[in-house]
Amino acid sequence: DAKTTQPTSMDCAEGRAANLPCNHSTISGNEYVYWYRQIHSQGPQYIIHGLKNNETNEMASLIITEDRKSSTLILPHATLRDTAVYYCIVRSRNNAGNMLTFGGGTRLMVKP
Amino acid sequence: DTAVSQTPKYLVTQMGNDKSIKCEQNLGHDTMYWYKQDSKKFLKIMFSYNNKELIINETVPNRFSPKSPDKAHLNLHINSLELGDSAVYFCASSQGGTSGGNTGELFFGEGSRLTVL
């Protein structure tokens, strides 16, 4: 699976949009982009995933560039409870065992 | 109504002991996993298991063994515990496993913190 690069940490003001970038320049055609987050002392939580098109759900939006080499997770109105480590993961559709490989992630701090 | 539950939540034990962590999922999923999160907070896959195959991360020592009495349970047994085994262990489940149709969405438990003294 392709490797991802994310900033180590980011701050965001409460109520503002949080835009978390992810580079995956070696992504191949059958690889999906996944986002998970881990709130302190809890298990990771699935947020969203996509292949080519932009995706939106009740938690977030995922914007994938046309060349698919990078993506941005958008939390439209960040709250204090969105403070967490956010993981961008690229996974092949044929990934044996469906195993996700987590990198270092981005530590998002939402401030009042 | 917890989807993926692990017990115990905390476990403190001596080096050399053998211990188990239990995991149960009530989502009807066919694939379960164990992840290890060390002190540096990196999450590393240990095992992926469904009723057809066990996939082991080759870096996992053979002192670690997953045991699945049925589709809803995947327990983690650890023999001869070492100091370096201290970590938080997460169980997860998903539907579809290695076959087509799986979305890649994993549901995680709350973790079991193991401390080896």
CSV table of C-alpha atoms in Angstrom, one decimal:
chain,number,residue,atom,x,y,z
A,1,ASP,CA,0.0,0.0,0.0
A,2,ALA,CA,1.1,3.5,-0.8
A,3,LYS,CA,2.7,5.6,2.0
A,4,THR,CA,1.1,8.8,3.2
A,5,THR,CA,2.6,12.0,4.6
A,6,GLN,CA,0.7,14.3,7.0
A,7,PRO,CA,1.7,17.3,9.1
A,8,THR,CA,2.5,16.3,12.7
A,9,SER,CA,0.1,18.7,14.3
A,10,MET,CA,-2.4,21.5,13.5
A,11,ASP,CA,-4.5,23.9,15.4
A,12,CYS,CA,-8.0,25.1,14.6
A,13,ALA,CA,-10.4,27.6,16.2
A,14,GLU,CA,-13.7,26.2,17.5
A,15,GLY,CA,-16.4,26.7,14.9
A,16,ARG,CA,-14.1,27.2,12.0
A,17,ALA,CA,-13.4,24.6,9.3
A,18,ALA,CA,-10.5,22.3,9.9
A,19,ASN,CA,-8.6,21.3,6.7
A,20,LEU,CA,-6.3,18.4,7.2
A,21,PRO,CA,-4.0,17.6,4.3
A,22,CYS,CA,-2.5,14.3,3.2
A,23,ASN,CA,0.1,13.5,0.5
A,24,HIS,CA,0.0,10.1,-1.1
A,25,SER,CA,2.1,10.7,-4.3
A,26,THR,CA,2.7,7.0,-4.9
A,27,ILE,CA,-0.9,6.0,-4.8
A,28,SER,CA,-2.0,3.6,-7.5
A,29,GLY,CA,-5.2,3.3,-9.4
A,30,ASN,CA,-6.9,0.7,-7.2
A,31,GLU,CA,-6.0,2.3,-3.9
A,32,TYR,CA,-8.6,4.1,-1.8
A,33,VAL,CA,-8.0,6.9,0.6
A,34,TYR,CA,-9.3,6.4,4.2
A,35,TRP,CA,-9.5,8.7,7.1
A,36,TYR,CA,-9.7,7.6,10.7
A,37,ARG,CA,-9.4,9.5,13.9
A,38,GLN,CA,-8.4,8.6,17.5
A,39,ILE,CA,-9.7,10.6,20.3
A,40,HIS,CA,-7.5,10.4,23.4
A,41,SER,CA,-7.8,7.0,25.2
A,42,GLN,CA,-10.3,5.6,22.7
A,43,GLY,CA,-10.1,3.3,19.8
A,44,PRO,CA,-9.8,4.6,16.3
A,45,GLN,CA,-13.0,5.7,14.5
A,46,TYR,CA,-13.7,5.5,10.8
A,47,ILE,CA,-14.5,8.9,9.3
A,48,ILE,CA,-14.7,8.6,5.5
A,49,HIS,CA,-13.1,7.1,2.4
A,50,GLY,CA,-12.9,7.7,-1.3
A,51,LEU,CA,-11.4,6.6,-4.6
A,52,LYS,CA,-11.5,9.5,-7.1
A,53,ASN,CA,-14.6,11.6,-6.4
A,54,ASN,CA,-15.1,13.9,-3.5
A,55,GLU,CA,-17.1,12.4,-0.7
A,56,THR,CA,-19.2,13.9,2.1
A,57,ASN,CA,-21.0,12.3,5.1
A,58,GLU,CA,-22.3,13.6,8.4
A,59,MET,CA,-18.9,13.8,9.9
A,60,ALA,CA,-16.7,15.3,7.2
A,61,SER,CA,-15.9,15.9,3.5
A,62,LEU,CA,-13.0,14.4,1.6
A,63,ILE,CA,-11.5,16.3,-1.3
A,64,ILE,CA,-9.2,14.2,-3.6
A,65,THR,CA,-7.1,16.0,-6.2
A,66,GLU,CA,-7.6,15.1,-9.8
A,67,ASP,CA,-4.2,13.4,-10.0
A,68,ARG,CA,-5.1,11.6,-6.7
A,69,LYS,CA,-1.7,12.4,-5.2
A,70,SER,CA,-3.1,14.3,-2.3
A,71,SER,CA,-6.3,14.8,-0.4
A,72,THR,CA,-7.8,17.0,2.3
A,73,LEU,CA,-10.2,16.0,5.1
A,74,ILE,CA,-12.5,18.9,6.0
A,75,LEU,CA,-14.4,19.2,9.3
A,76,PRO,CA,-16.7,22.0,8.4
A,77,HIS,CA,-17.4,23.4,11.9
A,78,ALA,CA,-14.8,22.0,14.3
A,79,THR,CA,-15.8,21.5,17.9
A,80,LEU,CA,-13.6,20.8,21.0
A,81,ARG,CA,-14.6,17.2,20.7
A,82,ASP,CA,-12.9,17.0,17.3
A,83,THR,CA,-9.5,17.2,19.1
A,84,ALA,CA,-7.9,14.0,18.1
A,85,VAL,CA,-5.2,12.4,16.0
A,86,TYR,CA,-6.3,12.1,12.4
A,87,TYR,CA,-4.9,9.3,10.2
A,88,CYS,CA,-4.9,9.3,6.4
A,89,ILE,CA,-4.4,5.7,5.1
A,90,VAL,CA,-4.2,4.4,1.6
A,91,ARG,CA,-5.4,0.9,1.0
A,92,SER,CA,-5.5,-1.3,-2.0
A,93,ARG,CA,-8.9,-2.9,-2.9
A,94,ASN,CA,-7.0,-6.2,-3.0
A,95,ASN,CA,-5.4,-5.6,0.3
A,96,ALA,CA,-4.9,-9.1,1.8
A,97,GLY,CA,-6.6,-9.4,5.1
A,98,ASN,CA,-8.1,-5.9,4.8
A,99,MET,CA,-5.4,-4.7,7.1
A,100,LEU,CA,-5.0,-0.9,7.5
A,101,THR,CA,-1.5,0.4,8.1
A,102,PHE,CA,-1.6,3.5,10.3
A,103,GLY,CA,1.1,6.2,10.1
A,104,GLY,CA,1.9,9.0,12.6
A,105,GLY,CA,-1.2,11.0,11.8
A,106,THR,CA,-2.0,14.7,12.4
A,107,ARG,CA,-2.7,15.8,16.0
A,108,LEU,CA,-5.5,18.3,15.6
A,109,MET,CA,-6.1,20.6,18.5
A,110,VAL,CA,-9.4,22.6,18.4
A,111,LYS,CA,-9.1,25.7,20.6
A,112,PRO,CA,-11.9,27.8,22.1
B,1,ASP,CA,-24.8,-1.6,23.3
B,2,THR,CA,-21.1,-1.9,22.6
B,3,ALA,CA,-20.2,-3.1,19.1
B,4,VAL,CA,-16.6,-4.3,19.8
B,5,SER,CA,-15.8,-5.0,23.4
B,6,GLN,CA,-12.5,-6.0,25.0
B,7,THR,CA,-11.7,-7.3,28.4
B,8,PRO,CA,-9.9,-6.5,30.5
B,9,LYS,CA,-9.5,-2.8,30.0
B,10,TYR,CA,-6.4,-2.8,32.2
B,11,LEU,CA,-4.0,-5.6,32.9
B,12,VAL,CA,-0.8,-5.4,35.0
B,13,THR,CA,1.3,-8.5,35.2
B,14,GLN,CA,4.9,-9.7,35.8
B,15,MET,CA,7.4,-10.6,33.2
B,16,GLY,CA,7.3,-14.3,32.2
B,17,ASN,CA,3.6,-14.7,32.8
B,18,ASP,CA,1.0,-15.8,30.3
B,19,LYS,CA,-2.1,-13.7,29.7
B,20,SER,CA,-5.1,-13.4,27.5
B,21,ILE,CA,-7.2,-10.5,26.2
B,22,LYS,CA,-10.7,-11.2,25.0
B,23,CYS,CA,-12.6,-9.5,22.2
B,24,GLU,CA,-16.2,-9.9,21.1
B,25,GLN,CA,-18.1,-8.1,18.4
B,26,ASN,CA,-21.9,-8.1,18.0
B,27,LEU,CA,-21.9,-6.6,14.5
B,28,GLY,CA,-22.1,-9.8,12.6
B,29,HIS,CA,-18.8,-9.2,10.9
B,30,ASP,CA,-16.7,-12.0,9.5
B,31,THR,CA,-13.2,-10.6,10.0
B,32,MET,CA,-11.5,-9.5,13.2
B,33,TYR,CA,-8.1,-8.0,13.9
B,34,TRP,CA,-5.6,-7.2,16.7
B,35,TYR,CA,-3.6,-4.0,16.7
B,36,LYS,CA,-0.9,-2.9,19.1
B,37,GLN,CA,-0.3,0.8,20.0
B,38,ASP,CA,3.0,1.4,21.7
B,39,SER,CA,4.2,4.3,23.8
B,40,LYS,CA,5.1,6.3,20.7
B,41,LYS,CA,1.4,5.9,19.7
B,42,PHE,CA,2.0,4.1,16.5
B,43,LEU,CA,-0.8,1.6,15.6
B,44,LYS,CA,0.6,-1.6,14.2
B,45,ILE,CA,-1.4,-4.5,12.8
B,46,MET,CA,-0.7,-7.8,14.4
B,47,PHE,CA,-3.3,-10.2,13.0
B,48,SER,CA,-6.2,-10.3,10.6
B,49,TYR,CA,-8.5,-13.3,10.9
B,50,ASN,CA,-11.7,-14.7,9.4
B,51,ASN,CA,-13.1,-18.1,9.3
B,52,LYS,CA,-11.0,-18.9,6.3
B,53,GLU,CA,-7.6,-17.5,6.9
B,54,LEU,CA,-5.3,-16.1,9.5
B,55,ILE,CA,-2.9,-13.4,8.2
B,56,ILE,CA,0.0,-12.6,10.6
B,57,ASN,CA,2.2,-9.6,10.5
B,58,GLU,CA,5.6,-11.2,10.2
B,59,THR,CA,7.1,-8.9,12.8
B,60,VAL,CA,4.8,-10.3,15.5
B,61,PRO,CA,6.7,-12.8,17.9
B,62,ASN,CA,5.2,-16.3,18.0
B,63,ARG,CA,4.6,-15.7,21.7
B,64,PHE,CA,1.4,-14.0,20.5
B,65,SER,CA,-1.4,-16.1,19.2
B,66,PRO,CA,-4.9,-15.3,18.2
B,67,LYS,CA,-7.6,-17.8,19.1
B,68,SER,CA,-11.2,-17.6,17.7
B,69,PRO,CA,-13.8,-19.9,19.3
B,70,ASP,CA,-16.4,-18.5,16.9
B,71,LYS,CA,-17.0,-15.7,14.4
B,72,ALA,CA,-17.8,-13.2,17.0
B,73,HIS,CA,-14.7,-13.7,19.2
B,74,LEU,CA,-11.0,-13.3,18.7
B,75,ASN,CA,-8.9,-13.6,21.8
B,76,LEU,CA,-5.3,-12.7,22.1
B,77,HIS,CA,-3.0,-15.0,24.0
B,78,ILE,CA,0.5,-13.9,25.0
B,79,ASN,CA,3.1,-16.3,26.4
B,80,SER,CA,6.2,-15.4,28.4
B,81,LEU,CA,5.4,-11.7,28.6
B,82,GLU,CA,8.3,-9.3,28.2
B,83,LEU,CA,8.7,-5.6,29.2
B,84,GLY,CA,8.4,-4.6,25.5
B,85,ASP,CA,4.9,-6.1,25.3
B,86,SER,CA,3.6,-3.2,27.4
B,87,ALA,CA,1.2,-1.3,25.1
B,88,VAL,CA,-2.5,-0.7,24.4
B,89,TYR,CA,-4.0,-3.6,22.3
B,90,PHE,CA,-7.0,-2.8,20.1
B,91,CYS,CA,-9.4,-5.3,18.7
B,92,ALA,CA,-11.3,-4.5,15.5
B,93,SER,CA,-13.8,-6.0,13.2
B,94,SER,CA,-15.0,-5.5,9.6
B,95,GLN,CA,-17.2,-7.2,7.1
B,96,GLY,CA,-15.9,-8.7,3.9
B,97,GLY,CA,-12.4,-9.6,4.9
B,98,THR,CA,-10.2,-10.2,1.9
B,99,SER,CA,-13.1,-10.8,-0.5
B,100,GLY,CA,-14.7,-8.2,-2.7
B,101,GLY,CA,-17.4,-6.1,-1.2
B,102,ASN,CA,-15.6,-5.0,1.9
B,103,THR,CA,-15.6,-1.2,2.4
B,104,GLY,CA,-12.4,-1.2,4.5
B,105,GLU,CA,-14.3,0.3,7.4
B,106,LEU,CA,-13.0,-1.1,10.7
B,107,PHE,CA,-14.8,-0.9,14.0
B,108,PHE,CA,-12.4,-0.7,16.9
B,109,GLY,CA,-12.8,-1.6,20.6
B,110,GLU,CA,-11.8,0.8,23.4
B,111,GLY,CA,-8.4,-0.9,23.9
B,112,SER,CA,-6.8,-3.0,26.6
B,113,ARG,CA,-3.8,-1.4,28.3
B,114,LEU,CA,-1.2,-4.1,29.2
B,115,THR,CA,1.6,-3.2,31.6
B,116,VAL,CA,4.4,-5.7,32.2
B,117,LEU,CA,6.5,-5.2,35.2
